[in-house]
PDB file of C-alpha atoms in Angstrom:
ATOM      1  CA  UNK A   1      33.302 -27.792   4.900  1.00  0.00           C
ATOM      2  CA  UNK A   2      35.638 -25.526   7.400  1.00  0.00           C
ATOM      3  CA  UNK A   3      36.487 -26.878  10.602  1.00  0.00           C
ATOM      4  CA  UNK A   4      38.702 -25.616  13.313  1.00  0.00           C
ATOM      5  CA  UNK A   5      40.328 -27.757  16.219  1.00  0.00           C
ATOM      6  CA  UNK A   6      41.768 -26.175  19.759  1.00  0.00           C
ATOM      7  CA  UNK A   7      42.945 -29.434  21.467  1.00  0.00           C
ATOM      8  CA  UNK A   8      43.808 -27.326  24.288  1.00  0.00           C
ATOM      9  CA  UNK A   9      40.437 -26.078  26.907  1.00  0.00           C
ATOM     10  CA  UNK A  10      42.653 -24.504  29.510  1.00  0.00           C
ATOM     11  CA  UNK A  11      45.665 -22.815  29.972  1.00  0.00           C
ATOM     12  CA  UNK A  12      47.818 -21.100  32.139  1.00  0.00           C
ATOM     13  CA  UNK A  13      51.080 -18.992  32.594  1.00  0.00           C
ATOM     14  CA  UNK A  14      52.540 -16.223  34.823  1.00  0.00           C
ATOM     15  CA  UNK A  15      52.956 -12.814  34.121  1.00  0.00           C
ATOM     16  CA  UNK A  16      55.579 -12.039  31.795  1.00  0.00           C
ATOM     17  CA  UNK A  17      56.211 -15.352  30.188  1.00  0.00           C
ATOM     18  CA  UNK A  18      55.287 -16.668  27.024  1.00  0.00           C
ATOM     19  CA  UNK A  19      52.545 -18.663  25.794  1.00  0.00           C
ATOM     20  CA  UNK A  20      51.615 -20.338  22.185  1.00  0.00           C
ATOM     21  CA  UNK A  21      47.869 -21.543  21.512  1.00  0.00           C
ATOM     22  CA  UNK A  22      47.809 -24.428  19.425  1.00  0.00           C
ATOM     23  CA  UNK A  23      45.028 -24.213  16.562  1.00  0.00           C
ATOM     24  CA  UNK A  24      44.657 -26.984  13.747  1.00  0.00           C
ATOM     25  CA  UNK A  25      42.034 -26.228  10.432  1.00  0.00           C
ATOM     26  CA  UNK A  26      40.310 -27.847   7.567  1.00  0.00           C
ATOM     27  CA  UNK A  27      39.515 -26.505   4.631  1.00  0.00           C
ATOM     28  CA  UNK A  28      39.100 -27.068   0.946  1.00  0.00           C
ATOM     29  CA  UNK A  29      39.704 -23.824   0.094  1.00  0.00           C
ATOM     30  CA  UNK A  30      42.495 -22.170  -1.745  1.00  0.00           C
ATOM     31  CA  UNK A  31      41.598 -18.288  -0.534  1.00  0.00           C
ATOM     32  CA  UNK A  32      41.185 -17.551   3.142  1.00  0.00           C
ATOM     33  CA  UNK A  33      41.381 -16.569   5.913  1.00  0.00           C
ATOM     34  CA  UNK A  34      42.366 -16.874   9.973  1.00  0.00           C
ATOM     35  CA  UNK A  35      42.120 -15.193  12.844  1.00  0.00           C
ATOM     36  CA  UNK A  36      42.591 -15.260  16.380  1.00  0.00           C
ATOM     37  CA  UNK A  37      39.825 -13.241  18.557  1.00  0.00           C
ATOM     38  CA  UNK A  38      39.868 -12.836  22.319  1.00  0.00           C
ATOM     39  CA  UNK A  39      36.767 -13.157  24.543  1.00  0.00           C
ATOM     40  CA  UNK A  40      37.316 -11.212  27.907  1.00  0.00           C
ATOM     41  CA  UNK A  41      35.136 -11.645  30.604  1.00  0.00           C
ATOM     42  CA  UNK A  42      33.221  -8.472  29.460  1.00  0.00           C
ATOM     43  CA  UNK A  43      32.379 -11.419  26.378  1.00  0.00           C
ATOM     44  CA  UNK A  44      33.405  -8.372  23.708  1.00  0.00           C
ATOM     45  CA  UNK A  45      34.721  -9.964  20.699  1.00  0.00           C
ATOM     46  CA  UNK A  46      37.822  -8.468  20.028  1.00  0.00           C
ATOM     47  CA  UNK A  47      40.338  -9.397  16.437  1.00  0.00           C
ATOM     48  CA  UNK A  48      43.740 -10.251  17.748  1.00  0.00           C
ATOM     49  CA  UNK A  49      45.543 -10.791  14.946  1.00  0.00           C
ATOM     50  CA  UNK A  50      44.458 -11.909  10.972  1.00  0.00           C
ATOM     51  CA  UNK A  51      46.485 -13.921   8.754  1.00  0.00           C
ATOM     52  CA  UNK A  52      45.839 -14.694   4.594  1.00  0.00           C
ATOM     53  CA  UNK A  53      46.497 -18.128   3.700  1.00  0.00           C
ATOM     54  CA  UNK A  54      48.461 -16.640   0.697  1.00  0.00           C
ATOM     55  CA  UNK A  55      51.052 -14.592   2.589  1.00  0.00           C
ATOM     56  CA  UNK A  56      53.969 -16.962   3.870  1.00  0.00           C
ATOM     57  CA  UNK A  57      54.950 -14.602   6.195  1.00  0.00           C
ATOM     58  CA  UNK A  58      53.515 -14.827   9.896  1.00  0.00           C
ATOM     59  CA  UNK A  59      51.768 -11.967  11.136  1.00  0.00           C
ATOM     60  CA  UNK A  60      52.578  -9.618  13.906  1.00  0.00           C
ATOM     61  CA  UNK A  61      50.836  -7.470  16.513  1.00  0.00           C
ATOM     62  CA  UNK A  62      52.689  -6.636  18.917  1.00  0.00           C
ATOM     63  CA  UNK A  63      53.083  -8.489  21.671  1.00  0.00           C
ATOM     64  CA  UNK A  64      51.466 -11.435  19.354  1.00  0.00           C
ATOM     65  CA  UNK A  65      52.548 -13.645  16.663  1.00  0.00           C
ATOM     66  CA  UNK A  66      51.521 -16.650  14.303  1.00  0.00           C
ATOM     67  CA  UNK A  67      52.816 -19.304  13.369  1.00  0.00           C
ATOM     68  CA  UNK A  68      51.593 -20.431  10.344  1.00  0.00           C
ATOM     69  CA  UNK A  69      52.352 -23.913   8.665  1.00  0.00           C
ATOM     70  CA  UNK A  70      50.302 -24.169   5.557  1.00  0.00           C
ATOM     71  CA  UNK A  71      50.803 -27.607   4.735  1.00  0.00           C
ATOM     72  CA  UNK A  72      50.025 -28.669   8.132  1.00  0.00           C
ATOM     73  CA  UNK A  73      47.411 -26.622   8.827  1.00  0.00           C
ATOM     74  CA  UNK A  74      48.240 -25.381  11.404  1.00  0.00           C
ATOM     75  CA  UNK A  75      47.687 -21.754  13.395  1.00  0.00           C
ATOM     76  CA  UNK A  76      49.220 -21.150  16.457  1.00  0.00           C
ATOM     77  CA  UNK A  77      49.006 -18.555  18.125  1.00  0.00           C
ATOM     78  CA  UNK A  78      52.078 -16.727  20.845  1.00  0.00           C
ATOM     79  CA  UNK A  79      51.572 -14.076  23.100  1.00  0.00           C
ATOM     80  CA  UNK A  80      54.971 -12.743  24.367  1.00  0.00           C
ATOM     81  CA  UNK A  81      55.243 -10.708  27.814  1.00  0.00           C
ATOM     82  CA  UNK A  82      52.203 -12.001  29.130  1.00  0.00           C
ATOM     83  CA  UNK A  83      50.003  -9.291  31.033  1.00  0.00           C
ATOM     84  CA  UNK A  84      46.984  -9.765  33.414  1.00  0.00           C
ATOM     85  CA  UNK A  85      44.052  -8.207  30.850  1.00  0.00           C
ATOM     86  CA  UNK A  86      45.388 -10.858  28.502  1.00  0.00           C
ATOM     87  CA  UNK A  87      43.296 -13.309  30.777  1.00  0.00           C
ATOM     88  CA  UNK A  88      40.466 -14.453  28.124  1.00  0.00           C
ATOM     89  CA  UNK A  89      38.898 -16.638  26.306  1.00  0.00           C
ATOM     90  CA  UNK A  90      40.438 -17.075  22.924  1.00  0.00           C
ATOM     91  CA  UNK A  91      39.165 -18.319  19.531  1.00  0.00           C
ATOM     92  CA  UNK A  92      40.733 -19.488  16.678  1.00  0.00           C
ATOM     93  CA  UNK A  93      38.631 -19.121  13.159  1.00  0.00           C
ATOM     94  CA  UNK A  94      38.381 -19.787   9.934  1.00  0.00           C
ATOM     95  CA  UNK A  95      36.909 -17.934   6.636  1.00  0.00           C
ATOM     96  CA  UNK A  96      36.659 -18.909   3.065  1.00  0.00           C
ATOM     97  CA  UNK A  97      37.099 -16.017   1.163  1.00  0.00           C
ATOM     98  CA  UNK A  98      37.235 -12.659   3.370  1.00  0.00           C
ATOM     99  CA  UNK A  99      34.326  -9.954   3.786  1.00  0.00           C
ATOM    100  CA  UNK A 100      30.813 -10.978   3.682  1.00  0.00           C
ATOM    101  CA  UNK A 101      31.571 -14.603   4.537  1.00  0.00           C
ATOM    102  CA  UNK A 102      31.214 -16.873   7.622  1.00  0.00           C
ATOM    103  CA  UNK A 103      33.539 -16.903  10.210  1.00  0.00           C
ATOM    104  CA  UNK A 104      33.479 -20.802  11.800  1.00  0.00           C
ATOM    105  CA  UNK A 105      35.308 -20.871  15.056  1.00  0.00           C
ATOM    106  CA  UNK A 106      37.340 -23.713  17.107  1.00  0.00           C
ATOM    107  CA  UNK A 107      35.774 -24.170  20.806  1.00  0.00           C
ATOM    108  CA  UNK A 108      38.240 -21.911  22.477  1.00  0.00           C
ATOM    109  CA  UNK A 109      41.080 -21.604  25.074  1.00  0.00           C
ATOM    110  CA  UNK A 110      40.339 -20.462  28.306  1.00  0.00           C
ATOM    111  CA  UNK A 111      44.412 -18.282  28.804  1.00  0.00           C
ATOM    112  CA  UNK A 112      44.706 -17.243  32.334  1.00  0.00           C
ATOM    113  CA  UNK A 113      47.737 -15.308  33.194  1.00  0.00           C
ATOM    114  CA  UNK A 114      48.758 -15.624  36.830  1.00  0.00           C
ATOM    115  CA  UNK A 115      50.673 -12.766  38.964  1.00  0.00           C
TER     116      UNK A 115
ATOM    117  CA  UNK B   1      37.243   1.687  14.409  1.00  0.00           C
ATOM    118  CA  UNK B   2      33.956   0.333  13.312  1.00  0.00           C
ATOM    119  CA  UNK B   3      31.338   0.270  16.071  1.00  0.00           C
ATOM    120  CA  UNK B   4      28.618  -2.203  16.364  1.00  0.00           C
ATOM    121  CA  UNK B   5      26.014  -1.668  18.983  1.00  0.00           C
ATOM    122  CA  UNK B   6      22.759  -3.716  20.239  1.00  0.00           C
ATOM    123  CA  UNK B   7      20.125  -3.413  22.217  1.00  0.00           C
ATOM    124  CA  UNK B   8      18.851  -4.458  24.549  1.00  0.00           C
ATOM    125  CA  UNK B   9      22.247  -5.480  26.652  1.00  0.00           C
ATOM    126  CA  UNK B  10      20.333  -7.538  28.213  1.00  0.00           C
ATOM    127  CA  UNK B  11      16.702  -8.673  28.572  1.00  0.00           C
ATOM    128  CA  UNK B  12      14.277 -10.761  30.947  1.00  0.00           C
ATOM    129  CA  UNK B  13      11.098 -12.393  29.669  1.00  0.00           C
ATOM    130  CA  UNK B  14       8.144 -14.209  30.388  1.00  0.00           C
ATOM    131  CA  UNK B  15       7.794 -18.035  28.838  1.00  0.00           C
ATOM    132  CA  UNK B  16       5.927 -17.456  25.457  1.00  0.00           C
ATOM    133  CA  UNK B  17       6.278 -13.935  24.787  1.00  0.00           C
ATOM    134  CA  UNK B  18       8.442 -12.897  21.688  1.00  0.00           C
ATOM    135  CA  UNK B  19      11.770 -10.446  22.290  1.00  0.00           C
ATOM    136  CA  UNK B  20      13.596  -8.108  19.517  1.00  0.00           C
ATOM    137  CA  UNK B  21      17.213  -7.302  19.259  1.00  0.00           C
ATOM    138  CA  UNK B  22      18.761  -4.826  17.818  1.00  0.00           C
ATOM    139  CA  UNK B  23      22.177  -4.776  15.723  1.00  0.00           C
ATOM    140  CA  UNK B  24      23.422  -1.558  14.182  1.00  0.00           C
ATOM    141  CA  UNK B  25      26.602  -0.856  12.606  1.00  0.00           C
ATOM    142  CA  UNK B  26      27.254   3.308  14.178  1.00  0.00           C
ATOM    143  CA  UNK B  27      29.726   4.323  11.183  1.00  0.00           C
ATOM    144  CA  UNK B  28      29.491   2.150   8.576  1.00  0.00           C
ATOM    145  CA  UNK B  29      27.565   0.685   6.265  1.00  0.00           C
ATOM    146  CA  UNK B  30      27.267  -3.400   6.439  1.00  0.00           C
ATOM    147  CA  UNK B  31      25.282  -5.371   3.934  1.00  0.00           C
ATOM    148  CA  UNK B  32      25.781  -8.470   5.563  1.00  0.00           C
ATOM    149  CA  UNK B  33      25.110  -8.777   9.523  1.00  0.00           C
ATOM    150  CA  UNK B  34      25.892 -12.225  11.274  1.00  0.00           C
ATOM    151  CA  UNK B  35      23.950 -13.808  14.427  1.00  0.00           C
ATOM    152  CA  UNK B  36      25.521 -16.116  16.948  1.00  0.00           C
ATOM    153  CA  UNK B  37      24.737 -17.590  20.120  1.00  0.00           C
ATOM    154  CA  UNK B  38      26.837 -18.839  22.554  1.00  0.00           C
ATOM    155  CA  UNK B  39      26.078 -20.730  25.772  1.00  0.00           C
ATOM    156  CA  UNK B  40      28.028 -20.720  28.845  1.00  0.00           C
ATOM    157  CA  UNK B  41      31.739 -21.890  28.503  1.00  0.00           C
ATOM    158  CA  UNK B  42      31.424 -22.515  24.835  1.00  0.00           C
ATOM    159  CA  UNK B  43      31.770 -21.015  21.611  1.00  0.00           C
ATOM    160  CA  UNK B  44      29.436 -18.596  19.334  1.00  0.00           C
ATOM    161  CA  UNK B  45      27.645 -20.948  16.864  1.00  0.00           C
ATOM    162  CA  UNK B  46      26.296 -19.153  13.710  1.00  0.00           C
ATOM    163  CA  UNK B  47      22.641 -18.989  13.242  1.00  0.00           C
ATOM    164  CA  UNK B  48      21.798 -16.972  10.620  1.00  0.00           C
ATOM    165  CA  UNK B  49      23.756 -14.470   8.043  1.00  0.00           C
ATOM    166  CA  UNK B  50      21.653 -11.567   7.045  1.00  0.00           C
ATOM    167  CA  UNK B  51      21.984  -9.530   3.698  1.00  0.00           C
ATOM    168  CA  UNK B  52      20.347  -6.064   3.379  1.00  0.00           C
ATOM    169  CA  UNK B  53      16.850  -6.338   1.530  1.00  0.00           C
ATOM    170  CA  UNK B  54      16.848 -10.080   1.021  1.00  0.00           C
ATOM    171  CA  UNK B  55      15.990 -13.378   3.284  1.00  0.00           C
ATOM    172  CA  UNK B  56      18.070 -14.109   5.317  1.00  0.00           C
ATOM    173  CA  UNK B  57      19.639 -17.622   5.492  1.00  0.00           C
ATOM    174  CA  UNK B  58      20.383 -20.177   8.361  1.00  0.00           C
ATOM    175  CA  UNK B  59      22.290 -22.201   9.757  1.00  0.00           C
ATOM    176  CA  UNK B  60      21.334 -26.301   9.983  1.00  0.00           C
ATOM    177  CA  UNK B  61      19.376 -26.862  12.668  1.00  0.00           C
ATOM    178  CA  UNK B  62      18.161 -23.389  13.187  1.00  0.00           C
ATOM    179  CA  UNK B  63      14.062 -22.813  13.347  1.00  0.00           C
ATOM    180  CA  UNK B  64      13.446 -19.779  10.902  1.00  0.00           C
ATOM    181  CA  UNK B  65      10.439 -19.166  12.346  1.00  0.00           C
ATOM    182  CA  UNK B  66      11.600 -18.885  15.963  1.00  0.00           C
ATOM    183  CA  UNK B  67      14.006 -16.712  15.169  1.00  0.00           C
ATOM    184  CA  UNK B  68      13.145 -14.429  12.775  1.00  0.00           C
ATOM    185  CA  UNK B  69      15.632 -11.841  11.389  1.00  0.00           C
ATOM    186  CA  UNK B  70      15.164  -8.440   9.172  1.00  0.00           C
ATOM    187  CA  UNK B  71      18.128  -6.639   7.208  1.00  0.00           C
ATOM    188  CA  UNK B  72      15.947  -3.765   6.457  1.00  0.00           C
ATOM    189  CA  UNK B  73      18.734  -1.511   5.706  1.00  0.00           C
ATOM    190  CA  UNK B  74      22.334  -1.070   5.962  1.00  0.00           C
ATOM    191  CA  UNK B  75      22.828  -0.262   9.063  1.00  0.00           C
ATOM    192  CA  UNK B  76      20.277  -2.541  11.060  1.00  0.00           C
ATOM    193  CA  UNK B  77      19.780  -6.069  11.430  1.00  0.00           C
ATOM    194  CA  UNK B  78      17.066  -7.490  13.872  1.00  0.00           C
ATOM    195  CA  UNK B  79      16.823 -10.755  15.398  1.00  0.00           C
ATOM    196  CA  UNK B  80      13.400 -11.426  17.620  1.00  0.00           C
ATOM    197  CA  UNK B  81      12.897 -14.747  18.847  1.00  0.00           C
ATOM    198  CA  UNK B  82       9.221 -15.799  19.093  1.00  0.00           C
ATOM    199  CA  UNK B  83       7.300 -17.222  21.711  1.00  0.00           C
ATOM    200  CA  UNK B  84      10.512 -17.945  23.918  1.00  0.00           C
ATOM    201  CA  UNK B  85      11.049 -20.685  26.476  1.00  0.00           C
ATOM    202  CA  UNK B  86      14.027 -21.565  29.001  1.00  0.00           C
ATOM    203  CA  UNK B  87      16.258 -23.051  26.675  1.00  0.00           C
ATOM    204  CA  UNK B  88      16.512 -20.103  24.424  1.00  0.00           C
ATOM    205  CA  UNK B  89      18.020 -17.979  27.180  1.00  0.00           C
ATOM    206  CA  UNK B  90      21.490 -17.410  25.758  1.00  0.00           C
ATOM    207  CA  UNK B  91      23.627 -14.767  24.995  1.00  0.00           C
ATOM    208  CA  UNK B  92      23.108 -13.407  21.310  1.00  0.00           C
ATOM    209  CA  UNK B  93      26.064 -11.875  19.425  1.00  0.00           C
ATOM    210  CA  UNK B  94      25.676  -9.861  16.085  1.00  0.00           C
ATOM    211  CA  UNK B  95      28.706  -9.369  13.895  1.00  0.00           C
ATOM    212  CA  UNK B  96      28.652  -7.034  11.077  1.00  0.00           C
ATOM    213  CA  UNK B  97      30.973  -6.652   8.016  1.00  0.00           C
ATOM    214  CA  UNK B  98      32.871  -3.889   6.582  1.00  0.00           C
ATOM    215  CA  UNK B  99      36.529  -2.658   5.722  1.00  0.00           C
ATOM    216  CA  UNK B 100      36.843  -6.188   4.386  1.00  0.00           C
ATOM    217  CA  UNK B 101      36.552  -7.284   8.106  1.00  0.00           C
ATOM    218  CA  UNK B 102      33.632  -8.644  10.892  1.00  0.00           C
ATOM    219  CA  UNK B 103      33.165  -6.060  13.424  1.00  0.00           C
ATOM    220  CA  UNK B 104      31.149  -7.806  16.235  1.00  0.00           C
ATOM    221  CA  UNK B 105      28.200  -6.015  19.023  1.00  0.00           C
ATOM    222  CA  UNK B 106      28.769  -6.583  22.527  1.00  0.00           C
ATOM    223  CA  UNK B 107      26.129  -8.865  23.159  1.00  0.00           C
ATOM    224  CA  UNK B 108      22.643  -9.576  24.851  1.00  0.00           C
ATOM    225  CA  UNK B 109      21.509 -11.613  27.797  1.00  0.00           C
ATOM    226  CA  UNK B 110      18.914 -13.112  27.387  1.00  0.00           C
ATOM    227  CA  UNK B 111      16.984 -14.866  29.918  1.00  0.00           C
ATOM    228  CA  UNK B 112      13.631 -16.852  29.887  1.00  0.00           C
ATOM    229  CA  UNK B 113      11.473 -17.370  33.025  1.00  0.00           C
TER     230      UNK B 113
END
């Protein structure tokens, strides 16, 4: 079984600064997947950023970045320059495999980014 | 991008009466559709995936028969949940896959008098 852990319910930080989201995992699996998806208050699921467990290197989108510790199992994720509409909910997830197959999420982080 | 759409956005009901949603995939083709719902201040649970022309299958914990779901074709999942009361008033998320990647709708209220 796949489980994800976000020890952190709330966070803040001001405009312009930095912020990392902590995300822990468990799985038995050798192939998949993670992600980070962002919940604004609109409640649109939207993909942040995607990273296979067989690539070392962390990914990159823009303004956000992984860090991704394999043997730990860890996924954390940074947002750098911080703007207002980044103010969301934000889910980390899991998937075994890619595709067709079941995403299983952690229970979120609530990122508010102050003025 | 991909689009996924439902329908209705949002929906009021009387106790007992049975309501459809709608999930369609506008530009591709998905044989695999996902259901969630997600209550206030937490996160989407899984209920059910959905594969074109077969059953679908659920989650643990999930009454097949009070929610019932049809893949009928590749670009339409449905999700109706019979004879609804109070606690099923939610908000009901479809996700469907393709590129190698979950595309997800934006959603319906539901609420149950």
């Amino acid at each position: 079984a796949q489980t994800v852990t976000q020890s952190q319910p709330e966070m803040s930080v001001q405009e312009a600064e930095t912020v990392t989201l902590s995300c822990t995992y468990d799985t038995s699996e050798n192939n998949y997947y993670l992600f980070w998806y962002k919940q604004p208050p609109s409640r649109q699921m939207i993909l942040v950023i995607r990273q296979e467990a067989y690539k070392q290197q962390n990914a990159t989108e823009n303004r956000f970045s992984v860090n991704f510790q394999k043997a730990a199992k860890s996924f954390s994720l940074k947002i750098s320059d911080s703007q207002l509409g980044d103010t969301a909910m934000y889910f980390c997830a899991t998937q075994r495999g890619g595709g067709s197959e079941k995403l299983v999420f952690g229970k979120g982080t609530k990122l508010t980014v102050n003025p | 991008g991909a689009v996924v759409s439902q329908h209705p956005s949002r929906v009021i009901c009387k106790s007992g009466t049975s309501v459809k949603i709608e999930c369609r995939s506008l530009d591709f083709q998905a044989t695999t559709m996902f259901w969630y719902r997600q209550f206030p201040k937490q996160s989407l649970m899984l209920m059910a995936t959905s594969n074109e022309g077969s059953k679908a299958t659920y989650e643990q914990g999930v009454e097949k028969d009070k929610f019932l779901i049809n893949h009928a074709s590749l670009t339409l999942s449905t999700l109706t949940v019979t004879s609804a009361h109070p606690e099923d008033s939610s908000f009901y998320i479809c996700s469907a896959t393709g590129f190698d990647e979950q595309f997800f709708g934006p959603g319906t209220r539901l609420t149950v008098l």
